[in-house]
Coordinates of C-alpha atoms in Angstrom, one line a residue:
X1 CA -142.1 4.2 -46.6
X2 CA -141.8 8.1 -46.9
X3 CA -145.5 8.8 -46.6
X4 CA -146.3 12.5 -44.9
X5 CA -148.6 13.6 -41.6
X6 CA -150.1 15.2 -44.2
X7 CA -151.2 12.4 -46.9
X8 CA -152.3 10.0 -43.7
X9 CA -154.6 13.2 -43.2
X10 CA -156.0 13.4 -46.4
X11 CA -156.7 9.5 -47.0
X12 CA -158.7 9.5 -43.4
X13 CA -160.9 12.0 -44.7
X14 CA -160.7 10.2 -48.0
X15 CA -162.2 7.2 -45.8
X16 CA -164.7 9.0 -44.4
X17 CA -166.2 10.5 -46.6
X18 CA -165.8 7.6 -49.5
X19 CA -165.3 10.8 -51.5
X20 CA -162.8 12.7 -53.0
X21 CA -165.0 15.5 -53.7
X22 CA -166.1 15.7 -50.2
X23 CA -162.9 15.1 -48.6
X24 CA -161.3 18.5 -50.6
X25 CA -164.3 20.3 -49.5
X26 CA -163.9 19.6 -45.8
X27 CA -160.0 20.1 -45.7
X28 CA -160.5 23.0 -48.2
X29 CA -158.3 22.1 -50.6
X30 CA -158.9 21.6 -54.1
X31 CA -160.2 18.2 -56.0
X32 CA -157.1 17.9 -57.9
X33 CA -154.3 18.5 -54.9
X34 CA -156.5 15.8 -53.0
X35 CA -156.5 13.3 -55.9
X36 CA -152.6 13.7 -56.1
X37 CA -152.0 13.4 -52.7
X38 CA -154.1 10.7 -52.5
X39 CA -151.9 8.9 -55.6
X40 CA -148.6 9.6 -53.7
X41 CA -149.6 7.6 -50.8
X42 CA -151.2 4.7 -52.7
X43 CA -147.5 4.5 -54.6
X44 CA -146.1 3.6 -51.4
X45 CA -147.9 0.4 -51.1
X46 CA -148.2 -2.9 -53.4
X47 CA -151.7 -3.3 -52.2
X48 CA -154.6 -1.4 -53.7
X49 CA -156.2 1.3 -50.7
X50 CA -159.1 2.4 -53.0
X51 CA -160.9 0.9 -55.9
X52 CA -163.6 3.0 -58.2
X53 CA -166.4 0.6 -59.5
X54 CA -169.0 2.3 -61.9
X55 CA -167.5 6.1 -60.8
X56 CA -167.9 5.4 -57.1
X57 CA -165.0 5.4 -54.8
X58 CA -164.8 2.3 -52.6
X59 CA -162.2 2.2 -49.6
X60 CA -160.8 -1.6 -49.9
X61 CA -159.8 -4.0 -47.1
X62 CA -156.3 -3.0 -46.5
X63 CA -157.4 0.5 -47.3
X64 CA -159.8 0.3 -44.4
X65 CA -157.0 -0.9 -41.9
X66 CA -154.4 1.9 -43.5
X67 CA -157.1 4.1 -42.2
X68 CA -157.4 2.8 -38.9
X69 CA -153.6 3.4 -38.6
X70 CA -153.9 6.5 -39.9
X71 CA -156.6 7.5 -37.4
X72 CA -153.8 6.3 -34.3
X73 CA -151.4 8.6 -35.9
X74 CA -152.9 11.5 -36.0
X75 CA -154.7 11.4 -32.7
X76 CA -151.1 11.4 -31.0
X77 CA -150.0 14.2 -33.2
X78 CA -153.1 16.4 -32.3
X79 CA -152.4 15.2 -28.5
X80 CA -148.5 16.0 -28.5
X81 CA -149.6 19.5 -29.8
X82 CA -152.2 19.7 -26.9
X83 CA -150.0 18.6 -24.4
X84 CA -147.6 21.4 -25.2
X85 CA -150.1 23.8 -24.8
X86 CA -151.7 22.5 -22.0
X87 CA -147.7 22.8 -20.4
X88 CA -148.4 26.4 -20.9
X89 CA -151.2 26.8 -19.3
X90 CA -153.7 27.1 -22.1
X91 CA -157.1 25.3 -22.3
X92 CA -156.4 22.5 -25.3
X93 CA -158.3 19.9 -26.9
X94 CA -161.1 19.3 -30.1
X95 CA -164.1 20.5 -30.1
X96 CA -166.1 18.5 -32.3
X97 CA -169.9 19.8 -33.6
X98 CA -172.1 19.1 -35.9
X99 CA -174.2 21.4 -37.6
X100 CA -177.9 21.5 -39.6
X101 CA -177.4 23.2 -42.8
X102 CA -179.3 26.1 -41.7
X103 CA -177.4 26.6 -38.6
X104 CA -174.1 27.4 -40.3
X105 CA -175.8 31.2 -40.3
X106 CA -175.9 30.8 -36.3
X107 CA -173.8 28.4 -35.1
X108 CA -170.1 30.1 -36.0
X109 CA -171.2 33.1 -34.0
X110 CA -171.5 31.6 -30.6
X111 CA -168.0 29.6 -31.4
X112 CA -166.3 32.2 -32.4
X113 CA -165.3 34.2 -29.4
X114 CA -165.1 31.2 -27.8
X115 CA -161.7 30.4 -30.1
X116 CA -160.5 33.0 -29.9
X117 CA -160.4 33.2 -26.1
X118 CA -158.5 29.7 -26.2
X119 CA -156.2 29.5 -28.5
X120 CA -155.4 26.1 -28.2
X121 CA -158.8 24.5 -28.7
X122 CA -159.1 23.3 -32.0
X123 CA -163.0 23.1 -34.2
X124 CA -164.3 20.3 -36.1
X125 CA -167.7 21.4 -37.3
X126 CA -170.0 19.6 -40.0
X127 CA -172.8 20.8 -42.0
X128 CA -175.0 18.5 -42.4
X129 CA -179.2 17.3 -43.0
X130 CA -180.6 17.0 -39.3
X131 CA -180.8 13.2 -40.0
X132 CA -176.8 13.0 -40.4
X133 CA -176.4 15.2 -37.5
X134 CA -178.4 12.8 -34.9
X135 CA -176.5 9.8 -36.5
X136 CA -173.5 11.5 -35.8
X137 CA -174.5 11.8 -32.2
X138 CA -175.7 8.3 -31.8
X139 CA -172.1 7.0 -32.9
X140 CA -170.9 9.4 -30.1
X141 CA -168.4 10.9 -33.0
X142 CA -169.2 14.7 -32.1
X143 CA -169.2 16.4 -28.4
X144 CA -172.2 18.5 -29.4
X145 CA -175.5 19.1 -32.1
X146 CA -177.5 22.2 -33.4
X147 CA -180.6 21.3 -34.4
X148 CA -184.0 23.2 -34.4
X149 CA -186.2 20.1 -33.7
X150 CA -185.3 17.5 -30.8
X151 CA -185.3 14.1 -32.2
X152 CA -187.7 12.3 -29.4
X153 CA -185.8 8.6 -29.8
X154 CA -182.9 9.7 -28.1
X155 CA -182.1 10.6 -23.9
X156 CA -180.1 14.4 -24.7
X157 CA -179.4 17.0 -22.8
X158 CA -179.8 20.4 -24.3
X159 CA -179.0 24.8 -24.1
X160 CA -181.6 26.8 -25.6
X161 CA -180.3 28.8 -27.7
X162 CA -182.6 31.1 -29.7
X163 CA -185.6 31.0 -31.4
X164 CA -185.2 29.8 -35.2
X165 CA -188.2 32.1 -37.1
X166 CA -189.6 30.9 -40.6
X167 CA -191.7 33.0 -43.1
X168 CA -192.4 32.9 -46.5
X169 CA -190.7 34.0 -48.9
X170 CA -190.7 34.8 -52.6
X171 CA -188.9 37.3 -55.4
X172 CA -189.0 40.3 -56.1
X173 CA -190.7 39.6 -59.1
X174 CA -193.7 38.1 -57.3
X175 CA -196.9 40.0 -57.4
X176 CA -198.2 39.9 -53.4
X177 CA -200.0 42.8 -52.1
X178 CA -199.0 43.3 -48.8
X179 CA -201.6 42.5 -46.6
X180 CA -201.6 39.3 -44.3
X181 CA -203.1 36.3 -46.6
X182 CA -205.1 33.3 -44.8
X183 CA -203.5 30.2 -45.0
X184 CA -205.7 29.0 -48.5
X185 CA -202.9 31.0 -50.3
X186 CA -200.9 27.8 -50.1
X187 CA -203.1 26.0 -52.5
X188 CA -202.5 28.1 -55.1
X189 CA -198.5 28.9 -54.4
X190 CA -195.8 26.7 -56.4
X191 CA -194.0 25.4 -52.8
X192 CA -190.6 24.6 -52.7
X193 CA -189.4 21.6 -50.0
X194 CA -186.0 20.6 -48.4
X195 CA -185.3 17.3 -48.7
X196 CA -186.5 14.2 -46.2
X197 CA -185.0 14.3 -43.0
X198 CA -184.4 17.9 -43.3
X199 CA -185.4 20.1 -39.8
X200 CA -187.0 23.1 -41.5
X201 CA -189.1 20.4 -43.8
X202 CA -190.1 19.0 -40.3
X203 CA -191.3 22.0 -39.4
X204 CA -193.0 22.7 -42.3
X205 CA -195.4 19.4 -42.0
X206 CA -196.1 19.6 -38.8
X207 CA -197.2 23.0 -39.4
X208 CA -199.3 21.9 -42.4
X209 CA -200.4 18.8 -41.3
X210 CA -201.9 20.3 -37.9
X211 CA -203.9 23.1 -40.0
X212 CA -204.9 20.3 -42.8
X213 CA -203.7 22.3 -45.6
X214 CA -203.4 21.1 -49.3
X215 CA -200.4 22.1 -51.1
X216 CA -199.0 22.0 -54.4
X217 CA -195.4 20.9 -54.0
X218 CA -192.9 22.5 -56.8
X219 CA -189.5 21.1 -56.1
X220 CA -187.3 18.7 -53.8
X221 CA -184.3 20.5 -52.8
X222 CA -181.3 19.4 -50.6
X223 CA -180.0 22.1 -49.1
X224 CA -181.2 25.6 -47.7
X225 CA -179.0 27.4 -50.4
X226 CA -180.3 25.7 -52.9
X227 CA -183.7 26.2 -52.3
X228 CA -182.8 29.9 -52.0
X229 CA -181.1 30.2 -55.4
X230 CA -184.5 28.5 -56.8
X231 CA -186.8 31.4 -55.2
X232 CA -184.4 33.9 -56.0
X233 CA -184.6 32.0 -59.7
X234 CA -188.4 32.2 -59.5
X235 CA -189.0 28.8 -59.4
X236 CA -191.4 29.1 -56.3
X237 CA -191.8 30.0 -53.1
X238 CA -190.6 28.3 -50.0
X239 CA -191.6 28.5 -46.0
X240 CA -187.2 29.2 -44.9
X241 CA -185.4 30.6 -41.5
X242 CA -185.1 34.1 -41.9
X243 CA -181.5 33.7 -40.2
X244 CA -180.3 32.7 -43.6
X245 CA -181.9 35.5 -45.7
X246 CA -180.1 39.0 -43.5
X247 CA -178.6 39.7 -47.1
X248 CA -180.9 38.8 -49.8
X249 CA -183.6 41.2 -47.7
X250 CA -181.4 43.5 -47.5
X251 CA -180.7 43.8 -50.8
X252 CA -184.3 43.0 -51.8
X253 CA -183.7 40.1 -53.9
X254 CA -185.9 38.2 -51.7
X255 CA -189.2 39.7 -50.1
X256 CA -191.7 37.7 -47.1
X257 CA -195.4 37.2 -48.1
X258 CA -197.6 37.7 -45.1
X259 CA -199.7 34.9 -43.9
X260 CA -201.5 35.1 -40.6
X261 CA -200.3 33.3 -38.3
X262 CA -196.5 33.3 -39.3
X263 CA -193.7 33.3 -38.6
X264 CA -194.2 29.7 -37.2
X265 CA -190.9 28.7 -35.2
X266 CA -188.9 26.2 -33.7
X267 CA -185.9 26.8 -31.3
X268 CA -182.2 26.3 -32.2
X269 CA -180.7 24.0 -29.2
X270 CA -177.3 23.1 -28.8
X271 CA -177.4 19.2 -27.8
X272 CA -175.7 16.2 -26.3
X273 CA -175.8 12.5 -25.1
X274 CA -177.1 12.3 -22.0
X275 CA -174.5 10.0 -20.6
X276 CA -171.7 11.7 -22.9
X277 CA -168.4 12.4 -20.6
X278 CA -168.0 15.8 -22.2
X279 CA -164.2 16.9 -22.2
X280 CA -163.0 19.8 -20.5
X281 CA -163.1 21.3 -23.5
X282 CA -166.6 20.7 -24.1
X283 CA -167.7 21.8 -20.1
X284 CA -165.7 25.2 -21.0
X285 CA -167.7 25.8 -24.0
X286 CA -170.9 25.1 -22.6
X287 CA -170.2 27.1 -19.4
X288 CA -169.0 30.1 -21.9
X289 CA -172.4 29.7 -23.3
X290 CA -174.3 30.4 -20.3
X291 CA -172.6 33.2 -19.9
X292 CA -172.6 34.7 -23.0
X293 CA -175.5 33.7 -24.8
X294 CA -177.6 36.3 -24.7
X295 CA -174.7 38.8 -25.1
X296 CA -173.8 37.3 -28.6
X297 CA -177.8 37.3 -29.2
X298 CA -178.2 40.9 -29.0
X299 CA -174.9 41.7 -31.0
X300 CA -175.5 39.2 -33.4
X301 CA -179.0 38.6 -34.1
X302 CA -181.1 41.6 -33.5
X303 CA -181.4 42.0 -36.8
X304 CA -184.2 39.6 -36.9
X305 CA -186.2 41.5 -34.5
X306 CA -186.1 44.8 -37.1

């Protein structure tokens, strides 16, 4: 066997995300070094890891316990690098977050600084639909959530955050006079939805449901950025977080259509298990927060208030 730390890395993530697509995203390498990294290690073994049946990748058997070897592995290598820093003095360890989709636009600011104070802490952060990201916390598999709207079936903890706006928006190229519309301009607008399970979609029904609205409903989409490229497409309209729009306002690709009574909003809250043991890792971030939320707030986001 002459397999590298390096190929055991890349078949975990192989594992689990039953992708190879996937797996070069989130080690940000490209689809082709992945698949030949992935055909180096298989060489080394007589057994099949992986099997593709009608152009889906399946992990088999053997592949599965490969994996949980793998997983061994690399935990001692990330904890022989941690213990060496932690000789020196420095805070070490993973901190492991998962993200909504929308909160990539807030949640890498609060981190940041954080990082870079503590150089030996090392991120794991995935984006995600809000229905992922609560699985992820029921498997206890991250030490932290973002999400917008608190899932009410399970016992969290939670840090406030800030408040997560949403307007809609439109085109350029759409014809609005600018004057606050009542809410019967939504029967008329083509409306553009995130998919099932998504946080902004969440708080989009409960909005509509509560005010008994009718709607026309354009288009399913699955992520926030692509329901932005399909408004900026003219497609339709769609009811977004402003957080993710700073540049297409700017630039005045994108403009909000006023509707009394919006913004409507939710908060973004950082959350975990109730009964989680949070590392010292995790207590140091969440103490950081505390102290420097409303620092990174005013730096970061006051944008949103102009």
């Amino acid at each position: 066997m002459n397999y590298t730390l390096h190929q055991l890395q890349v078949f975990f993530k192989i594992t689990q995300t039953q992708s190879i697509t996937k797996a070069a995203e989130e080690l940000y390498l490209t689809q082709p070094a992945v698949s030949i990294q992935l055909r180096n290690f298989q060489d080394q073994f007589d057994i099949p890891l992986t099997e593709v049946v009608g152009r889906k990748l399946y992990i088999t058997d053997f592949g599965r316990e490969i994996a949980e070897a793998a997983e061994k592995i690399l935990n001692e290598v990330y904890a022989i690098n941690y213990k060496t820093l932690a000789y020196k003095g420095q805070l070490t360890g993973r901190l492991k977050v998962s993200v909504v989709s929308t909160g990539k636009y807030v949640m890498p600011f609060f981190l940041a600084p954080f990082l870079k104070q503590h150089e030996g802490v090392e991120l794991v952060m995935d984006v995600t639909n809000k229905a992922q990201v609560i699985e992820s916390l029921e498997r206890n598999e991250v030490d932290f959530s973002l999400v917008s709207v608190l899932p009410d079936t399970l016992p969290l903890l939670n840090v406030e955050l800030m408040p997560n706006r949403l307007y809609l928006v439109a085109n350029t190229d759409t014809k609005y006079p600018g004057q606050p519309y009542d809410w019967s301009v939504f029967e008329t607008l083509p409306l553009i939805y995130r998919e099932k399970g998504s946080g902004t979609r969440s708080v989009m029904e409960k909005f509509f449901d509560s005010s008994g609205i009718k709607l026309r409903k354009k288009l399913e989409l699955t992520s926030n950025e692509a329901v932005k490229q399909a408004v900026l497409a003219g497609l339709g309209c769609s009811i977004m977080p402003i957080i993710g729009l700073k540049n297409e306002l700017r630039n005045q690709d994108l403009r909000i259509i006023p509707v009394k009574g919006f913004p409507i909003s939710s908060t973004w809250q950082l959350v975990w298990m109730k009964n989680k043991n949070l590392s010292p890792v995790a207590v140091a971030f969440l103490d950081y927060l505390k102290r420097e939320k409303q620092t990174i707030i005013q730096d970061k986001f006051s944008w949103i208030e102009a």
